[in-house]
PDB file of N, CA, C and O in Angstrom:
ATOM      1  N   UNK A1305       0.710  -1.336  -0.061  1.00  0.00           N
ATOM      2  CA  UNK A1305      -0.184  -0.235   0.055  1.00  0.00           C
ATOM      3  C   UNK A1305       0.777   1.231  -0.257  1.00  0.00           C
ATOM      4  O   UNK A1305       1.767   1.311   1.208  1.00  0.00           O
ATOM      5  N   UNK A1306       0.575   2.296  -1.195  1.00  0.00           N
ATOM      6  CA  UNK A1306       1.420   3.422  -0.510  1.00  0.00           C
ATOM      7  C   UNK A1306       0.832   4.190  -0.071  1.00  0.00           C
ATOM      8  O   UNK A1306      -0.435   4.630   0.264  1.00  0.00           O
ATOM      9  N   UNK A1307       1.459   4.971   0.841  1.00  0.00           N
ATOM     10  CA  UNK A1307       1.121   6.295   1.374  1.00  0.00           C
ATOM     11  C   UNK A1307       1.994   7.359   1.730  1.00  0.00           C
ATOM     12  O   UNK A1307       3.247   7.180   0.769  1.00  0.00           O
ATOM     13  N   UNK A1308       1.924   8.339   2.277  1.00  0.00           N
ATOM     14  CA  UNK A1308       2.570   9.470   1.974  1.00  0.00           C
ATOM     15  C   UNK A1308       3.555   9.550   3.722  1.00  0.00           C
ATOM     16  O   UNK A1308       2.501   9.751   4.295  1.00  0.00           O
ATOM     17  N   UNK A1309       4.515   9.690   3.882  1.00  0.00           N
ATOM     18  CA  UNK A1309       5.385   9.896   5.160  1.00  0.00           C
ATOM     19  C   UNK A1309       6.063  11.388   5.406  1.00  0.00           C
ATOM     20  O   UNK A1309       6.733  11.573   4.083  1.00  0.00           O
ATOM     21  N   UNK A1310       6.098  11.290   6.271  1.00  0.00           N
ATOM     22  CA  UNK A1310       7.009  12.827   6.737  1.00  0.00           C
ATOM     23  C   UNK A1310       8.206  12.457   7.389  1.00  0.00           C
ATOM     24  O   UNK A1310       8.121  11.926   8.470  1.00  0.00           O
ATOM     25  N   UNK A1311       9.268  13.075   7.245  1.00  0.00           N
ATOM     26  CA  UNK A1311      10.370  13.215   7.827  1.00  0.00           C
ATOM     27  C   UNK A1311      10.917  14.384   7.961  1.00  0.00           C
ATOM     28  O   UNK A1311      11.275  15.225   7.367  1.00  0.00           O
ATOM     29  N   UNK A1312      10.776  14.661   9.101  1.00  0.00           N
ATOM     30  CA  UNK A1312      11.509  15.772   9.916  1.00  0.00           C
ATOM     31  C   UNK A1312      13.191  15.543   9.134  1.00  0.00           C
ATOM     32  O   UNK A1312      13.770  14.617   9.700  1.00  0.00           O
ATOM     33  N   UNK A1313      14.131  16.872   9.115  1.00  0.00           N
ATOM     34  CA  UNK A1313      15.060  16.748   9.280  1.00  0.00           C
ATOM     35  C   UNK A1313      15.697  17.795   9.517  1.00  0.00           C
ATOM     36  O   UNK A1313      15.739  18.531  10.215  1.00  0.00           O
ATOM     37  N   UNK A1314      17.334  17.522  10.066  1.00  0.00           N
ATOM     38  CA  UNK A1314      18.238  18.134  10.773  1.00  0.00           C
ATOM     39  C   UNK A1314      19.525  19.051  10.011  1.00  0.00           C
ATOM     40  O   UNK A1314      19.414  18.049   8.608  1.00  0.00           O
ATOM     41  N   UNK A1315      19.708  19.785  10.173  1.00  0.00           N
ATOM     42  CA  UNK A1315      20.736  20.393   9.852  1.00  0.00           C
ATOM     43  C   UNK A1315      22.017  19.568   9.323  1.00  0.00           C
ATOM     44  O   UNK A1315      22.346  19.066  10.607  1.00  0.00           O
ATOM     45  N   UNK A1316      22.913  19.267   8.243  1.00  0.00           N
ATOM     46  CA  UNK A1316      23.939  18.236   8.142  1.00  0.00           C
ATOM     47  C   UNK A1316      23.374  17.120   7.201  1.00  0.00           C
ATOM     48  O   UNK A1316      22.661  16.680   6.556  1.00  0.00           O
ATOM     49  N   UNK A1317      24.122  16.103   7.728  1.00  0.00           N
ATOM     50  CA  UNK A1317      23.782  14.717   7.285  1.00  0.00           C
ATOM     51  C   UNK A1317      22.371  14.001   8.148  1.00  0.00           C
ATOM     52  O   UNK A1317      22.217  14.146   9.090  1.00  0.00           O
ATOM     53  N   UNK A1318      21.643  13.259   7.246  1.00  0.00           N
ATOM     54  CA  UNK A1318      20.391  12.808   8.023  1.00  0.00           C
ATOM     55  C   UNK A1318      20.118  11.271   7.103  1.00  0.00           C
ATOM     56  O   UNK A1318      20.462  11.258   5.981  1.00  0.00           O
ATOM     57  N   UNK A1319      20.628  10.222   7.708  1.00  0.00           N
ATOM     58  CA  UNK A1319      20.330   8.905   7.420  1.00  0.00           C
ATOM     59  C   UNK A1319      18.791   8.576   7.450  1.00  0.00           C
ATOM     60  O   UNK A1319      18.392   7.993   8.797  1.00  0.00           O
ATOM     61  N   UNK A1320      18.323   8.219   6.786  1.00  0.00           N
ATOM     62  CA  UNK A1320      16.446   7.874   6.945  1.00  0.00           C
ATOM     63  C   UNK A1320      16.764   6.481   6.260  1.00  0.00           C
ATOM     64  O   UNK A1320      16.951   6.262   5.413  1.00  0.00           O
ATOM     65  N   UNK A1321      15.832   5.623   7.215  1.00  0.00           N
ATOM     66  CA  UNK A1321      15.064   4.439   7.132  1.00  0.00           C
ATOM     67  C   UNK A1321      14.064   4.602   6.116  1.00  0.00           C
ATOM     68  O   UNK A1321      13.012   5.206   6.824  1.00  0.00           O
ATOM     69  N   UNK A1322      13.732   3.948   4.641  1.00  0.00           N
ATOM     70  CA  UNK A1322      12.744   4.523   4.008  1.00  0.00           C
ATOM     71  C   UNK A1322      12.214   3.318   3.470  1.00  0.00           C
ATOM     72  O   UNK A1322      13.338   2.430   2.802  1.00  0.00           O
ATOM     73  N   UNK A1323      11.212   3.247   2.986  1.00  0.00           N
ATOM     74  CA  UNK A1323      11.120   1.853   2.225  1.00  0.00           C
ATOM     75  C   UNK A1323      11.636   1.395   0.948  1.00  0.00           C
ATOM     76  O   UNK A1323      11.737   3.105   0.448  1.00  0.00           O
ATOM     77  N   UNK A1324      12.269   0.521   0.248  1.00  0.00           N
ATOM     78  CA  UNK A1324      12.631   0.647  -0.839  1.00  0.00           C
ATOM     79  C   UNK A1324      12.150   1.577  -2.026  1.00  0.00           C
ATOM     80  O   UNK A1324      10.602   1.121  -1.987  1.00  0.00           O
ATOM     81  N   UNK A1325      12.710   2.523  -2.872  1.00  0.00           N
ATOM     82  CA  UNK A1325      12.246   2.595  -4.201  1.00  0.00           C
ATOM     83  C   UNK A1325      10.967   4.014  -3.587  1.00  0.00           C
ATOM     84  O   UNK A1325      10.166   4.288  -4.442  1.00  0.00           O
ATOM     85  N   UNK A1326      11.336   4.543  -2.489  1.00  0.00           N
ATOM     86  CA  UNK A1326      10.336   5.796  -2.109  1.00  0.00           C
ATOM     87  C   UNK A1326      10.679   6.798  -2.861  1.00  0.00           C
ATOM     88  O   UNK A1326      11.960   6.933  -3.303  1.00  0.00           O
ATOM     89  N   UNK A1327       9.771   7.744  -3.096  1.00  0.00           N
ATOM     90  CA  UNK A1327       9.773   8.651  -4.002  1.00  0.00           C
ATOM     91  C   UNK A1327       9.491  10.087  -3.716  1.00  0.00           C
ATOM     92  O   UNK A1327       8.295  10.451  -3.014  1.00  0.00           O
ATOM     93  N   UNK A1328      10.730  10.993  -3.131  1.00  0.00           N
ATOM     94  CA  UNK A1328      10.525  12.208  -2.427  1.00  0.00           C
ATOM     95  C   UNK A1328       9.866  13.081  -3.340  1.00  0.00           C
ATOM     96  O   UNK A1328       9.653  13.344  -4.571  1.00  0.00           O
ATOM     97  N   UNK A1329       8.348  13.807  -2.879  1.00  0.00           N
ATOM     98  CA  UNK A1329       7.805  15.024  -3.104  1.00  0.00           C
ATOM     99  C   UNK A1329       8.542  15.936  -3.106  1.00  0.00           C
ATOM    100  O   UNK A1329       8.417  16.829  -3.908  1.00  0.00           O
ATOM    101  N   UNK A1330       8.625  16.479  -1.687  1.00  0.00           N
ATOM    102  CA  UNK A1330       8.920  18.233  -1.700  1.00  0.00           C
ATOM    103  C   UNK A1330       9.232  17.825  -0.301  1.00  0.00           C
ATOM    104  O   UNK A1330       9.389  16.932   0.486  1.00  0.00           O
ATOM    105  N   UNK A1331      10.326  18.964  -0.107  1.00  0.00           N
ATOM    106  CA  UNK A1331      10.380  19.737   1.481  1.00  0.00           C
ATOM    107  C   UNK A1331       9.957  21.184   1.534  1.00  0.00           C
ATOM    108  O   UNK A1331       9.932  21.639   0.533  1.00  0.00           O
ATOM    109  N   UNK A1332       9.395  21.061   2.642  1.00  0.00           N
ATOM    110  CA  UNK A1332       9.342  22.762   3.364  1.00  0.00           C
ATOM    111  C   UNK A1332       9.316  22.768   4.788  1.00  0.00           C
ATOM    112  O   UNK A1332       9.955  22.099   5.379  1.00  0.00           O
ATOM    113  N   UNK A1333       8.777  24.072   5.014  1.00  0.00           N
ATOM    114  CA  UNK A1333       9.227  24.254   6.527  1.00  0.00           C
ATOM    115  C   UNK A1333       7.528  23.793   7.019  1.00  0.00           C
ATOM    116  O   UNK A1333       6.397  24.224   6.309  1.00  0.00           O
ATOM    117  N   UNK A1334       7.697  23.049   8.330  1.00  0.00           N
ATOM    118  CA  UNK A1334       6.352  22.872   9.148  1.00  0.00           C
ATOM    119  C   UNK A1334       6.612  23.867  10.264  1.00  0.00           C
ATOM    120  O   UNK A1334       7.447  22.981  10.840  1.00  0.00           O
ATOM    121  N   UNK A1335       5.965  24.621  10.587  1.00  0.00           N
ATOM    122  CA  UNK A1335       6.164  25.589  12.175  1.00  0.00           C
ATOM    123  C   UNK A1335       7.297  25.938  11.975  1.00  0.00           C
ATOM    124  O   UNK A1335       8.256  26.710  10.633  1.00  0.00           O
ATOM    125  N   UNK A1336       8.446  25.723  12.846  1.00  0.00           N
ATOM    126  CA  UNK A1336      10.035  26.084  12.972  1.00  0.00           C
ATOM    127  C   UNK A1336      10.892  24.778  12.635  1.00  0.00           C
ATOM    128  O   UNK A1336      12.051  25.047  11.830  1.00  0.00           O
ATOM    129  N   UNK A1337      10.412  24.138  11.801  1.00  0.00           N
ATOM    130  CA  UNK A1337      11.281  22.613  11.051  1.00  0.00           C
ATOM    131  C   UNK A1337      11.104  22.388   9.583  1.00  0.00           C
ATOM    132  O   UNK A1337      10.175  23.019   9.108  1.00  0.00           O
ATOM    133  N   UNK A1338      12.099  21.835   9.136  1.00  0.00           N
ATOM    134  CA  UNK A1338      12.436  21.604   8.278  1.00  0.00           C
ATOM    135  C   UNK A1338      12.093  19.951   7.715  1.00  0.00           C
ATOM    136  O   UNK A1338      12.119  19.455   8.763  1.00  0.00           O
ATOM    137  N   UNK A1339      11.104  19.857   6.791  1.00  0.00           N
ATOM    138  CA  UNK A1339      10.343  18.499   6.423  1.00  0.00           C
ATOM    139  C   UNK A1339      10.352  18.057   5.076  1.00  0.00           C
ATOM    140  O   UNK A1339      10.598  18.817   4.333  1.00  0.00           O
ATOM    141  N   UNK A1340      10.155  16.834   4.765  1.00  0.00           N
ATOM    142  CA  UNK A1340      10.243  16.121   3.484  1.00  0.00           C
ATOM    143  C   UNK A1340       9.890  15.123   3.947  1.00  0.00           C
ATOM    144  O   UNK A1340       9.438  14.227   4.161  1.00  0.00           O
ATOM    145  N   UNK A1341       8.326  14.926   2.655  1.00  0.00           N
ATOM    146  CA  UNK A1341       7.456  13.719   2.463  1.00  0.00           C
ATOM    147  C   UNK A1341       8.114  13.052   1.153  1.00  0.00           C
ATOM    148  O   UNK A1341       8.450  13.760  -0.163  1.00  0.00           O
ATOM    149  N   UNK A1342       7.506  12.062   1.593  1.00  0.00           N
ATOM    150  CA  UNK A1342       7.812  10.870   0.270  1.00  0.00           C
ATOM    151  C   UNK A1342       6.555  10.003   0.136  1.00  0.00           C
ATOM    152  O   UNK A1342       5.965   9.736   0.999  1.00  0.00           O
ATOM    153  N   UNK A1343       6.548   9.575  -0.692  1.00  0.00           N
ATOM    154  CA  UNK A1343       5.370   8.467  -1.129  1.00  0.00           C
ATOM    155  C   UNK A1343       6.368   7.208  -0.924  1.00  0.00           C
ATOM    156  O   UNK A1343       7.428   6.817  -1.737  1.00  0.00           O
ATOM    157  N   UNK A1344       5.701   6.407  -0.353  1.00  0.00           N
ATOM    158  CA  UNK A1344       6.241   5.047   0.698  1.00  0.00           C
ATOM    159  C   UNK A1344       5.210   3.944   0.032  1.00  0.00           C
ATOM    160  O   UNK A1344       3.935   3.946   0.226  1.00  0.00           O
ATOM    161  N   UNK A1345       5.818   2.738  -0.258  1.00  0.00           N
ATOM    162  CA  UNK A1345       5.385   1.716  -0.201  1.00  0.00           C
ATOM    163  C   UNK A1345       5.669   0.848   1.074  1.00  0.00           C
ATOM    164  O   UNK A1345       6.501   0.221   1.304  1.00  0.00           O
ATOM    165  N   UNK A1346       4.495   0.766   2.247  1.00  0.00           N
ATOM    166  CA  UNK A1346       5.083  -0.077   3.471  1.00  0.00           C
ATOM    167  C   UNK A1346       5.162  -1.399   3.217  1.00  0.00           C
ATOM    168  O   UNK A1346       5.861  -1.871   4.459  1.00  0.00           O
ATOM    169  N   UNK A1347       4.781  -1.811   2.031  1.00  0.00           N
ATOM    170  CA  UNK A1347       5.340  -3.403   1.891  1.00  0.00           C
ATOM    171  C   UNK A1347       6.419  -3.749   1.706  1.00  0.00           C
ATOM    172  O   UNK A1347       6.924  -5.105   1.578  1.00  0.00           O
ATOM    173  N   UNK A1348       7.176  -2.971   1.089  1.00  0.00           N
ATOM    174  CA  UNK A1348       8.600  -2.999   0.747  1.00  0.00           C
ATOM    175  C   UNK A1348       9.517  -2.581   1.861  1.00  0.00           C
ATOM    176  O   UNK A1348       9.942  -2.060   2.656  1.00  0.00           O
ATOM    177  N   UNK A1349      10.838  -3.645   1.583  1.00  0.00           N
ATOM    178  CA  UNK A1349      11.909  -3.565   2.936  1.00  0.00           C
ATOM    179  C   UNK A1349      12.642  -2.017   2.872  1.00  0.00           C
ATOM    180  O   UNK A1349      12.788  -1.355   1.677  1.00  0.00           O
ATOM    181  N   UNK A1350      12.701  -2.066   3.841  1.00  0.00           N
ATOM    182  CA  UNK A1350      13.085  -0.266   4.346  1.00  0.00           C
ATOM    183  C   UNK A1350      14.917  -0.417   3.640  1.00  0.00           C
ATOM    184  O   UNK A1350      15.478  -1.670   3.963  1.00  0.00           O
ATOM    185  N   UNK A1351      15.546   0.825   3.162  1.00  0.00           N
ATOM    186  CA  UNK A1351      16.797   0.981   3.082  1.00  0.00           C
ATOM    187  C   UNK A1351      17.175   2.299   3.658  1.00  0.00           C
ATOM    188  O   UNK A1351      16.395   3.007   4.214  1.00  0.00           O
ATOM    189  N   UNK A1352      18.289   2.293   4.226  1.00  0.00           N
ATOM    190  CA  UNK A1352      19.046   3.728   4.524  1.00  0.00           C
ATOM    191  C   UNK A1352      19.136   4.484   3.592  1.00  0.00           C
ATOM    192  O   UNK A1352      19.912   4.316   2.645  1.00  0.00           O
ATOM    193  N   UNK A1353      18.522   5.827   3.422  1.00  0.00           N
ATOM    194  CA  UNK A1353      19.085   6.690   2.313  1.00  0.00           C
ATOM    195  C   UNK A1353      19.419   8.248   2.827  1.00  0.00           C
ATOM    196  O   UNK A1353      19.399   8.233   4.032  1.00  0.00           O
ATOM    197  N   UNK A1354      20.456   8.716   2.385  1.00  0.00           N
ATOM    198  CA  UNK A1354      21.452   9.874   2.845  1.00  0.00           C
ATOM    199  C   UNK A1354      21.152  11.187   2.594  1.00  0.00           C
ATOM    200  O   UNK A1354      20.887  11.255   0.993  1.00  0.00           O
ATOM    201  N   UNK A1355      20.543  12.179   3.157  1.00  0.00           N
ATOM    202  CA  UNK A1355      20.014  13.177   3.077  1.00  0.00           C
ATOM    203  C   UNK A1355      21.002  14.337   3.779  1.00  0.00           C
ATOM    204  O   UNK A1355      21.230  14.178   4.713  1.00  0.00           O
ATOM    205  N   UNK A1356      21.134  15.319   2.754  1.00  0.00           N
ATOM    206  CA  UNK A1356      22.087  16.108   3.207  1.00  0.00           C
ATOM    207  C   UNK A1356      21.112  17.964   3.535  1.00  0.00           C
ATOM    208  O   UNK A1356      20.844  18.147   2.541  1.00  0.00           O
ATOM    209  N   UNK A1357      21.244  18.583   4.682  1.00  0.00           N
ATOM    210  CA  UNK A1357      20.982  20.168   4.513  1.00  0.00           C
ATOM    211  C   UNK A1357      22.142  20.610   4.663  1.00  0.00           C
ATOM    212  O   UNK A1357      22.635  20.454   5.468  1.00  0.00           O
ATOM    213  N   UNK A1358      22.195  21.805   3.679  1.00  0.00           N
ATOM    214  CA  UNK A1358      23.505  22.662   3.737  1.00  0.00           C
ATOM    215  C   UNK A1358      22.906  24.286   3.556  1.00  0.00           C
ATOM    216  O   UNK A1358      21.858  24.425   2.681  1.00  0.00           O
ATOM    217  N   UNK A1359      23.294  25.197   4.470  1.00  0.00           N
ATOM    218  CA  UNK A1359      22.997  26.322   4.293  1.00  0.00           C
ATOM    219  C   UNK A1359      23.566  27.169   2.903  1.00  0.00           C
ATOM    220  O   UNK A1359      24.494  26.932   2.703  1.00  0.00           O
ATOM    221  N   UNK A1360      22.998  28.177   2.649  1.00  0.00           N
ATOM    222  CA  UNK A1360      23.556  28.760   1.440  1.00  0.00           C
ATOM    223  C   UNK A1360      24.804  29.863   2.001  1.00  0.00           C
ATOM    224  O   UNK A1360      25.060  29.927   3.209  1.00  0.00           O
ATOM    225  N   UNK A1361      26.065  29.639   1.106  1.00  0.00           N
ATOM    226  CA  UNK A1361      27.303  29.655   1.559  1.00  0.00           C
ATOM    227  C   UNK A1361      28.080  28.716   2.239  1.00  0.00           C
ATOM    228  O   UNK A1361      29.413  29.125   2.538  1.00  0.00           O
ATOM    229  N   UNK A1362      27.619  27.886   2.367  1.00  0.00           N
ATOM    230  CA  UNK A1362      28.295  26.796   3.046  1.00  0.00           C
ATOM    231  C   UNK A1362      28.838  25.710   2.058  1.00  0.00           C
ATOM    232  O   UNK A1362      28.477  25.749   1.219  1.00  0.00           O
ATOM    233  N   UNK A1363      29.876  25.068   2.404  1.00  0.00           N
ATOM    234  CA  UNK A1363      30.620  23.896   1.520  1.00  0.00           C
ATOM    235  C   UNK A1363      29.407  22.863   1.189  1.00  0.00           C
ATOM    236  O   UNK A1363      29.051  22.455   2.327  1.00  0.00           O
ATOM    237  N   UNK A1364      29.473  22.674  -0.078  1.00  0.00           N
ATOM    238  CA  UNK A1364      28.773  21.269  -0.807  1.00  0.00           C
ATOM    239  C   UNK A1364      30.014  19.981   0.122  1.00  0.00           C
ATOM    240  O   UNK A1364      31.105  19.947  -0.606  1.00  0.00           O
ATOM    241  N   UNK A1365      28.906  18.922   0.662  1.00  0.00           N
ATOM    242  CA  UNK A1365      30.016  17.461   0.899  1.00  0.00           C
ATOM    243  C   UNK A1365      30.027  17.086  -0.385  1.00  0.00           C
ATOM    244  O   UNK A1365      29.220  17.401  -1.478  1.00  0.00           O
ATOM    245  N   UNK A1366      30.695  16.112  -0.569  1.00  0.00           N
ATOM    246  CA  UNK A1366      31.539  15.205  -1.929  1.00  0.00           C
ATOM    247  C   UNK A1366      29.868  14.038  -2.093  1.00  0.00           C
ATOM    248  O   UNK A1366      29.805  14.055  -1.221  1.00  0.00           O
ATOM    249  N   UNK A1367      29.731  13.862  -3.331  1.00  0.00           N
ATOM    250  CA  UNK A1367      28.989  12.797  -3.381  1.00  0.00           C
ATOM    251  C   UNK A1367      27.075  13.263  -3.445  1.00  0.00           C
ATOM    252  O   UNK A1367      26.192  12.421  -3.386  1.00  0.00           O
ATOM    253  N   UNK A1368      26.895  14.097  -3.323  1.00  0.00           N
ATOM    254  CA  UNK A1368      25.449  14.669  -3.789  1.00  0.00           C
ATOM    255  C   UNK A1368      25.260  14.204  -5.079  1.00  0.00           C
ATOM    256  O   UNK A1368      25.511  14.957  -6.283  1.00  0.00           O
ATOM    257  N   UNK A1369      24.005  13.423  -4.984  1.00  0.00           N
ATOM    258  CA  UNK A1369      23.602  12.732  -6.393  1.00  0.00           C
ATOM    259  C   UNK A1369      22.496  13.713  -6.786  1.00  0.00           C
ATOM    260  O   UNK A1369      22.097  13.672  -7.810  1.00  0.00           O
ATOM    261  N   UNK A1370      21.568  14.029  -5.656  1.00  0.00           N
ATOM    262  CA  UNK A1370      20.290  14.609  -6.322  1.00  0.00           C
ATOM    263  C   UNK A1370      20.015  15.799  -5.404  1.00  0.00           C
ATOM    264  O   UNK A1370      20.274  16.178  -4.568  1.00  0.00           O
ATOM    265  N   UNK A1371      19.333  17.087  -6.309  1.00  0.00           N
ATOM    266  CA  UNK A1371      18.692  18.111  -5.455  1.00  0.00           C
ATOM    267  C   UNK A1371      17.487  17.997  -5.403  1.00  0.00           C
ATOM    268  O   UNK A1371      16.660  17.607  -6.274  1.00  0.00           O
ATOM    269  N   UNK A1372      17.171  18.380  -3.924  1.00  0.00           N
ATOM    270  CA  UNK A1372      15.291  17.807  -3.472  1.00  0.00           C
ATOM    271  C   UNK A1372      14.887  18.875  -3.295  1.00  0.00           C
ATOM    272  O   UNK A1372      13.798  19.190  -3.994  1.00  0.00           O
ATOM    273  N   UNK A1373      15.347  20.093  -3.162  1.00  0.00           N
ATOM    274  CA  UNK A1373      14.880  21.488  -3.391  1.00  0.00           C
ATOM    275  C   UNK A1373      15.244  22.270  -1.866  1.00  0.00           C
ATOM    276  O   UNK A1373      16.326  22.058  -1.063  1.00  0.00           O
ATOM    277  N   UNK A1374      14.872  23.763  -2.015  1.00  0.00           N
ATOM    278  CA  UNK A1374      15.300  24.825  -1.338  1.00  0.00           C
ATOM    279  C   UNK A1374      13.833  25.286  -0.192  1.00  0.00           C
ATOM    280  O   UNK A1374      12.777  25.367  -0.340  1.00  0.00           O
ATOM    281  N   UNK A1375      14.598  25.486   1.318  1.00  0.00           N
ATOM    282  CA  UNK A1375      13.135  25.992   1.874  1.00  0.00           C
ATOM    283  C   UNK A1375      13.802  27.275   3.054  1.00  0.00           C
ATOM    284  O   UNK A1375      15.162  27.275   3.517  1.00  0.00           O
ATOM    285  N   UNK A1376      12.956  28.524   2.727  1.00  0.00           N
ATOM    286  CA  UNK A1376      13.574  29.487   3.763  1.00  0.00           C
ATOM    287  C   UNK A1376      12.814  29.137   4.828  1.00  0.00           C
ATOM    288  O   UNK A1376      11.833  28.817   5.158  1.00  0.00           O
ATOM    289  N   UNK A1377      13.989  29.278   5.817  1.00  0.00           N
ATOM    290  CA  UNK A1377      13.310  29.290   7.496  1.00  0.00           C
ATOM    291  C   UNK A1377      13.808  30.824   8.308  1.00  0.00           C
ATOM    292  O   UNK A1377      15.040  30.530   8.799  1.00  0.00           O
ATOM    293  N   UNK A1378      13.376  31.762   7.810  1.00  0.00           N
ATOM    294  CA  UNK A1378      14.136  33.128   8.203  1.00  0.00           C
ATOM    295  C   UNK A1378      14.797  33.190   9.038  1.00  0.00           C
ATOM    296  O   UNK A1378      14.066  32.845  10.304  1.00  0.00           O
ATOM    297  N   UNK A1379      15.836  33.503   9.222  1.00  0.00           N
ATOM    298  CA  UNK A1379      16.961  34.336   8.162  1.00  0.00           C
ATOM    299  C   UNK A1379      17.387  33.312   7.131  1.00  0.00           C
ATOM    300  O   UNK A1379      18.418  33.855   6.522  1.00  0.00           O
ATOM    301  N   UNK A1380      17.285  32.141   7.234  1.00  0.00           N
ATOM    302  CA  UNK A1380      17.824  31.037   6.454  1.00  0.00           C
ATOM    303  C   UNK A1380      17.499  30.392   5.479  1.00  0.00           C
ATOM    304  O   UNK A1380      16.146  30.378   5.422  1.00  0.00           O
ATOM    305  N   UNK A1381      18.526  29.750   4.744  1.00  0.00           N
ATOM    306  CA  UNK A1381      17.583  29.468   3.329  1.00  0.00           C
ATOM    307  C   UNK A1381      18.383  28.378   3.237  1.00  0.00           C
ATOM    308  O   UNK A1381      20.157  27.627   3.675  1.00  0.00           O
ATOM    309  N   UNK A1382      17.999  27.170   3.351  1.00  0.00           N
ATOM    310  CA  UNK A1382      18.593  25.579   3.757  1.00  0.00           C
ATOM    311  C   UNK A1382      18.054  25.037   2.041  1.00  0.00           C
ATOM    312  O   UNK A1382      17.490  25.046   1.465  1.00  0.00           O
ATOM    313  N   UNK A1383      19.072  24.117   1.788  1.00  0.00           N
ATOM    314  CA  UNK A1383      19.518  23.569   0.543  1.00  0.00           C
ATOM    315  C   UNK A1383      19.325  21.961   0.785  1.00  0.00           C
ATOM    316  O   UNK A1383      20.461  21.717   1.113  1.00  0.00           O
ATOM    317  N   UNK A1384      18.269  20.982   0.387  1.00  0.00           N
ATOM    318  CA  UNK A1384      18.368  19.650   0.214  1.00  0.00           C
ATOM    319  C   UNK A1384      19.015  18.650  -0.743  1.00  0.00           C
ATOM    320  O   UNK A1384      18.356  19.412  -1.662  1.00  0.00           O
ATOM    321  N   UNK A1385      19.825  17.547  -0.433  1.00  0.00           N
ATOM    322  CA  UNK A1385      20.491  17.109  -1.257  1.00  0.00           C
ATOM    323  C   UNK A1385      20.549  15.626  -1.125  1.00  0.00           C
ATOM    324  O   UNK A1385      20.238  15.367   0.124  1.00  0.00           O
ATOM    325  N   UNK A1386      20.224  14.659  -1.469  1.00  0.00           N
ATOM    326  CA  UNK A1386      20.374  13.192  -1.247  1.00  0.00           C
ATOM    327  C   UNK A1386      21.654  13.108  -1.552  1.00  0.00           C
ATOM    328  O   UNK A1386      22.520  13.181  -2.793  1.00  0.00           O
ATOM    329  N   UNK A1387      22.458  12.024  -0.818  1.00  0.00           N
ATOM    330  CA  UNK A1387      23.960  11.560  -1.057  1.00  0.00           C
ATOM    331  C   UNK A1387      23.975  10.642  -1.030  1.00  0.00           C
ATOM    332  O   UNK A1387      23.567   9.460  -0.631  1.00  0.00           O
ATOM    333  N   UNK A1388      24.993  10.004  -2.201  1.00  0.00           N
ATOM    334  CA  UNK A1388      25.609   8.587  -2.656  1.00  0.00           C
ATOM    335  C   UNK A1388      25.833   7.908  -1.113  1.00  0.00           C
ATOM    336  O   UNK A1388      26.475   8.520  -0.768  1.00  0.00           O
ATOM    337  N   UNK A1389      25.690   6.327  -1.343  1.00  0.00           N
ATOM    338  CA  UNK A1389      26.306   6.104  -0.300  1.00  0.00           C
ATOM    339  C   UNK A1389      28.277   5.979  -0.194  1.00  0.00           C
ATOM    340  O   UNK A1389      28.945   6.201  -0.910  1.00  0.00           O
TER     341      UNK A1389
END
């Protein structure tokens, strides 16, 4: 069964357990938190995926594979990427 799950994110590296082949929908601010939403199939085996939250002007880590989105939590601007293993 497919559903949408919310994943709160922290600054820096985030190792998230997600069902295999989950599809990230978006990242947004919810209250004062940075969150990511994904379509997941609850019947699939979970895997660990790595996401990184980086501020504007900060160095980017190596191995970033996919840009997910940008979120403004005034006065900061955060950028979320998926990172390869």
